[in-house]
Tab-separated table of C-alpha atoms in Angstrom:
chain	number	residue	atom	x	y	z
A	14	MET	CA	155.835	26.287	-12.278
A	15	GLY	CA	153.013	26.034	-14.816
A	16	HIS	CA	149.823	24.050	-14.570
A	17	SER	CA	148.596	20.590	-15.447
A	18	TYR	CA	144.887	20.779	-14.787
A	19	ILE	CA	142.598	17.754	-14.784
A	20	SER	CA	138.961	17.241	-13.785
A	21	ASP	CA	136.431	14.526	-13.024
A	22	SER	CA	135.097	14.670	-16.602
A	23	GLY	CA	137.443	13.646	-18.150
A	24	GLY	CA	162.438	-2.024	-22.617
A	25	GLY	CA	165.649	-1.457	-22.315
A	26	ARG	CA	168.485	-3.321	-20.684
A	27	ASN	CA	168.469	-5.678	-17.728
A	28	PHE	CA	167.639	-4.024	-14.430
A	29	LYS	CA	167.219	-4.824	-10.779
A	30	PRO	CA	163.655	-4.057	-9.673
A	31	VAL	CA	162.998	-1.918	-6.623
A	32	PRO	CA	162.547	-4.257	-3.622
A	33	ALA	CA	158.967	-5.121	-2.763
A	34	GLY	CA	157.553	-3.421	0.318
A	35	LEU	CA	156.818	0.053	1.633
A	36	HIS	CA	159.215	2.833	0.616
A	37	GLN	CA	159.444	6.508	1.440
A	38	ALA	CA	159.375	8.508	-1.791
A	39	ARG	CA	158.878	11.898	-3.400
A	40	CYS	CA	157.265	12.811	-6.704
A	41	ASP	CA	159.842	14.629	-8.807
A	42	MET	CA	158.284	14.651	-12.274
A	43	VAL	CA	154.829	15.223	-13.797
A	44	VAL	CA	154.561	14.830	-17.570
A	45	SER	CA	151.555	15.269	-19.831
A	46	ILE	CA	152.043	12.839	-22.732
A	47	GLY	CA	148.791	13.783	-24.459
A	48	GLU	CA	146.288	11.402	-25.979
A	49	GLN	CA	147.441	7.810	-26.249
A	50	GLU	CA	145.603	4.970	-27.905
A	51	THR	CA	144.062	2.365	-25.583
A	52	PRO	CA	141.707	-0.577	-26.158
A	53	TRP	CA	138.902	1.879	-25.247
A	54	GLY	CA	139.968	4.613	-27.640
A	55	ALA	CA	142.379	7.517	-27.330
A	56	LYS	CA	142.787	8.815	-23.766
A	57	PRO	CA	144.865	11.713	-22.397
A	58	LYS	CA	147.633	10.447	-20.139
A	59	HIS	CA	149.984	11.754	-17.474
A	60	VAL	CA	153.173	10.126	-16.215
A	61	LEU	CA	154.282	10.618	-12.599
A	62	ARG	CA	157.836	9.843	-11.542
A	63	PHE	CA	158.839	9.018	-7.969
A	64	GLN	CA	162.296	8.857	-6.444
A	65	LEU	CA	163.047	6.411	-3.614
A	66	PRO	CA	166.103	7.845	-1.812
A	67	SER	CA	166.591	4.788	0.410
A	68	VAL	CA	167.095	2.574	-2.661
A	69	ARG	CA	170.317	3.576	-4.423
A	70	VAL	CA	171.460	2.866	-7.970
A	71	ASP	CA	174.851	3.421	-9.573
A	72	TYR	CA	175.242	4.278	-13.230
A	73	GLU	CA	177.440	6.237	-15.578
A	74	LYS	CA	176.313	9.561	-17.001
A	75	ASP	CA	178.417	11.871	-19.159
A	76	GLY	CA	181.482	9.820	-18.272
A	77	GLN	CA	180.933	10.143	-14.520
A	78	GLN	CA	179.783	7.544	-12.006
A	79	VAL	CA	176.539	8.633	-10.360
A	80	ASN	CA	174.834	7.346	-7.221
A	81	ALA	CA	171.158	8.321	-7.213
A	82	PRO	CA	167.754	7.277	-5.881
A	83	ALA	CA	165.968	4.481	-7.675
A	84	ILE	CA	163.088	5.811	-9.758
A	85	VAL	CA	159.683	4.403	-10.670
A	86	TYR	CA	157.154	5.748	-13.147
A	87	GLN	CA	153.377	5.384	-13.229
A	88	THR	CA	151.120	6.230	-16.173
A	89	TYR	CA	147.571	7.419	-15.440
A	90	THR	CA	144.605	8.451	-17.533
A	91	SER	CA	144.201	12.205	-16.978
A	92	SER	CA	140.863	12.088	-15.223
A	93	LEU	CA	139.434	12.484	-11.743
A	94	HIS	CA	136.307	10.473	-12.521
A	95	GLU	CA	135.159	8.507	-9.490
A	96	LYS	CA	136.386	5.253	-11.056
A	97	SER	CA	139.721	6.565	-12.305
A	98	GLY	CA	142.971	5.107	-11.011
A	99	LEU	CA	144.459	8.573	-10.660
A	100	ARG	CA	141.687	9.801	-8.369
A	101	LYS	CA	141.979	6.730	-6.153
A	102	ALA	CA	145.758	7.133	-5.978
A	103	LEU	CA	145.604	10.848	-5.133
A	104	GLU	CA	142.907	10.449	-2.481
A	105	SER	CA	144.876	7.623	-0.879
A	106	TRP	CA	148.014	9.764	-0.968
A	107	ARG	CA	146.422	12.890	0.491
A	108	GLY	CA	144.355	10.944	3.042
A	109	LYS	CA	141.207	12.819	2.126
A	110	LYS	CA	138.616	12.773	-0.618
A	111	PHE	CA	138.412	15.610	-3.115
A	112	THR	CA	135.740	18.269	-2.709
A	113	GLY	CA	133.373	19.027	-5.550
A	114	ASP	CA	135.236	22.247	-6.323
A	115	GLU	CA	138.600	20.468	-6.412
A	116	LEU	CA	137.224	17.900	-8.835
A	117	GLN	CA	136.309	20.631	-11.301
A	118	LYS	CA	139.886	21.822	-11.738
A	119	PHE	CA	142.750	20.203	-9.864
A	120	ASP	CA	146.312	21.225	-10.758
A	121	LEU	CA	148.272	17.972	-10.898
A	122	ALA	CA	151.514	19.974	-10.754
A	123	THR	CA	150.856	20.522	-7.036
A	124	VAL	CA	152.070	16.972	-6.295
A	125	LEU	CA	155.588	17.877	-7.469
A	126	GLY	CA	158.074	17.557	-4.633
A	127	LYS	CA	155.482	16.078	-2.280
A	128	ALA	CA	156.420	13.151	-0.059
A	129	CYS	CA	154.554	9.865	0.098
A	130	GLN	CA	155.021	6.189	0.728
A	131	LEU	CA	154.897	3.727	-2.157
A	132	GLN	CA	153.763	0.181	-1.677
A	133	ILE	CA	155.775	-1.763	-4.238
A	134	ILE	CA	154.818	-5.260	-5.346
A	135	HIS	CA	156.633	-7.569	-7.740
A	136	ILE	CA	154.884	-8.987	-10.781
A	137	GLU	CA	156.279	-11.680	-13.043
A	138	LYS	CA	155.668	-11.053	-16.734
A	139	VAL	CA	157.038	-12.061	-20.088
A	140	ASP	CA	158.578	-9.121	-21.936
A	141	ARG	CA	158.086	-8.412	-25.632
A	142	ARG	CA	161.136	-10.540	-26.427
A	143	GLY	CA	159.496	-13.511	-24.738
A	144	GLN	CA	161.784	-13.437	-21.702
A	145	PRO	CA	160.418	-13.715	-18.126
A	146	LYS	CA	161.098	-10.651	-15.988
A	147	THR	CA	160.228	-9.329	-12.566
A	148	TYR	CA	158.701	-5.861	-12.562
A	149	ALA	CA	158.296	-3.532	-9.578
A	150	ASN	CA	154.787	-2.067	-9.646
A	151	ILE	CA	153.230	0.629	-7.484
A	152	ASN	CA	150.331	-1.052	-5.738
A	153	ALA	CA	149.365	1.999	-3.653
A	154	ILE	CA	150.451	5.570	-2.867
A	155	LEU	CA	150.101	6.344	0.825
A	156	PRO	CA	150.650	9.406	3.033
A	157	ALA	CA	154.248	10.194	3.956
A	158	GLY	CA	155.737	8.728	7.113
A	159	ASP	CA	157.046	10.619	10.115
A	160	SER	CA	160.458	11.427	8.595
A	161	PRO	CA	160.087	11.809	4.815
A	162	PRO	CA	163.352	11.993	2.879
A	163	ALA	CA	164.571	15.199	1.308
A	164	LEU	CA	164.122	15.672	-2.418
A	165	GLU	CA	167.295	14.981	-4.397
A	166	GLY	CA	167.713	17.198	-7.423
A	167	GLU	CA	164.964	19.320	-8.944
A	168	THR	CA	161.355	18.667	-9.875
A	169	LEU	CA	160.265	18.759	-13.500
A	170	LEU	CA	156.906	19.584	-15.056
A	171	TYR	CA	156.240	19.120	-18.737
A	172	ASP	CA	153.009	20.324	-20.293
A	173	PRO	CA	152.796	21.237	-24.007
A	174	ILE	CA	150.776	24.378	-23.194
A	175	ASP	CA	151.996	25.644	-19.831
A	176	ALA	CA	155.540	24.272	-19.702
A	177	PRO	CA	156.684	23.407	-23.253
A	178	GLU	CA	160.209	24.654	-22.540
A	179	ASN	CA	160.899	21.580	-20.390
A	180	ARG	CA	160.525	19.076	-23.224
A	181	ASP	CA	164.287	18.904	-23.792
A	182	LYS	CA	164.824	18.019	-20.121
A	183	LEU	CA	162.776	14.820	-20.362
A	184	PRO	CA	164.379	11.384	-20.535
A	185	GLN	CA	164.664	10.270	-24.152
A	186	TRP	CA	162.063	7.507	-23.827
A	187	LEU	CA	159.491	10.073	-22.685
A	188	LYS	CA	160.375	12.390	-25.571
A	189	ASP	CA	159.804	9.464	-27.889
A	190	LYS	CA	156.524	8.682	-26.182
A	191	LEU	CA	155.248	12.181	-26.911
A	192	ASN	CA	155.618	11.420	-30.610
A	193	VAL	CA	153.923	8.026	-30.584
A	194	GLY	CA	151.017	7.821	-33.011
A	195	ALA	CA	147.540	6.702	-32.045
A	196	ASN	CA	148.011	3.349	-33.796
A	197	ASP	CA	151.166	2.286	-31.953
A	198	MET	CA	149.411	-0.130	-29.630
A	199	MET	CA	152.530	-2.035	-28.595
A	200	LEU	CA	154.201	0.935	-26.958
A	201	GLU	CA	150.917	2.052	-25.434
A	202	ALA	CA	150.529	-1.369	-23.821
A	203	GLU	CA	154.019	-1.088	-22.352
A	204	THR	CA	153.373	2.326	-20.870
A	205	ALA	CA	150.246	1.135	-19.073
A	206	GLY	CA	152.577	-0.142	-16.343
A	207	ILE	CA	155.491	1.067	-14.263
A	208	TYR	CA	158.954	2.037	-15.427
A	209	GLN	CA	162.117	1.894	-13.364
A	210	ARG	CA	165.262	3.382	-14.883
A	211	MET	CA	168.916	3.450	-13.961
A	212	ASP	CA	169.629	6.395	-16.260
A	213	ASP	CA	167.805	8.416	-18.915
A	214	ALA	CA	168.447	5.755	-21.560
A	215	THR	CA	167.049	2.824	-19.572
A	216	ARG	CA	163.383	1.987	-19.159
A	217	GLU	CA	161.285	-1.033	-18.318
A	218	PRO	CA	157.471	-1.352	-18.129
A	219	GLY	CA	156.267	-2.420	-15.536
A	220	SER	CA	139.589	1.174	-0.749
A	221	ASP	CA	139.036	4.768	-0.453
A	222	ASP	CA	138.527	5.916	3.147
A	223	ASP	CA	136.230	8.789	4.091
A	224	LYS	CA	138.146	9.501	7.279
A	225	PRO	CA	140.914	12.088	6.750
A	226	MET	CA	144.378	10.973	7.822
A	227	PHE	CA	145.591	14.576	8.278
A	228	GLU	CA	144.300	17.759	9.785
A	229	ASP	CA	143.347	20.184	6.995
A	230	ASP	CA	146.564	22.200	7.305
A	231	GLU	CA	148.642	19.005	7.041
A	232	ILE	CA	147.153	17.675	3.796
A	233	PRO	CA	150.058	17.496	1.317
A	234	PHE	CA	148.074	18.923	-1.619
């Protein structure tokens, strides 16, 4: 499957946003997009994609009508520093804090295919064309419920070192993102949020608890 190690040191067309609330989901894509420019300098980033099987979308692909799970994307700085958003999200998801050893070298690819619950909230923003839009944002990633849905389709890992062969399988907007230069601040600002897509051509931006929520052999990753 390849590896995507991290450590503690370190708009398209109109769309209908995923309904606000708590949704069962599975992570089906982990993509390393490399260093991206931010207001605080260049930072390495990862994109996680989640499918929500209970929320269905219909679209046309290769001349065929497709019914598939709605999809949301989240971009994170590739760090497990104690203040990082990714660390908070993963610890909330797994229901347990990372050990010191895990923080030294955690393989982010292990979340592929894992079930969770996503707390979706709606945020009103003005897009880059000056039009008001409602975006579905992931407010929290929580442990899976009692009956998590089955994964639909296959998982996908892209890493330029460990899994470069999967580049061609990425949605076009992610391929384009891999080529974005450090000075393209507009696109970087867009990718700081969440993306929901109806097909590969469509994209739109968009407290830790010490008590484990699982027994050790039930922790999802």
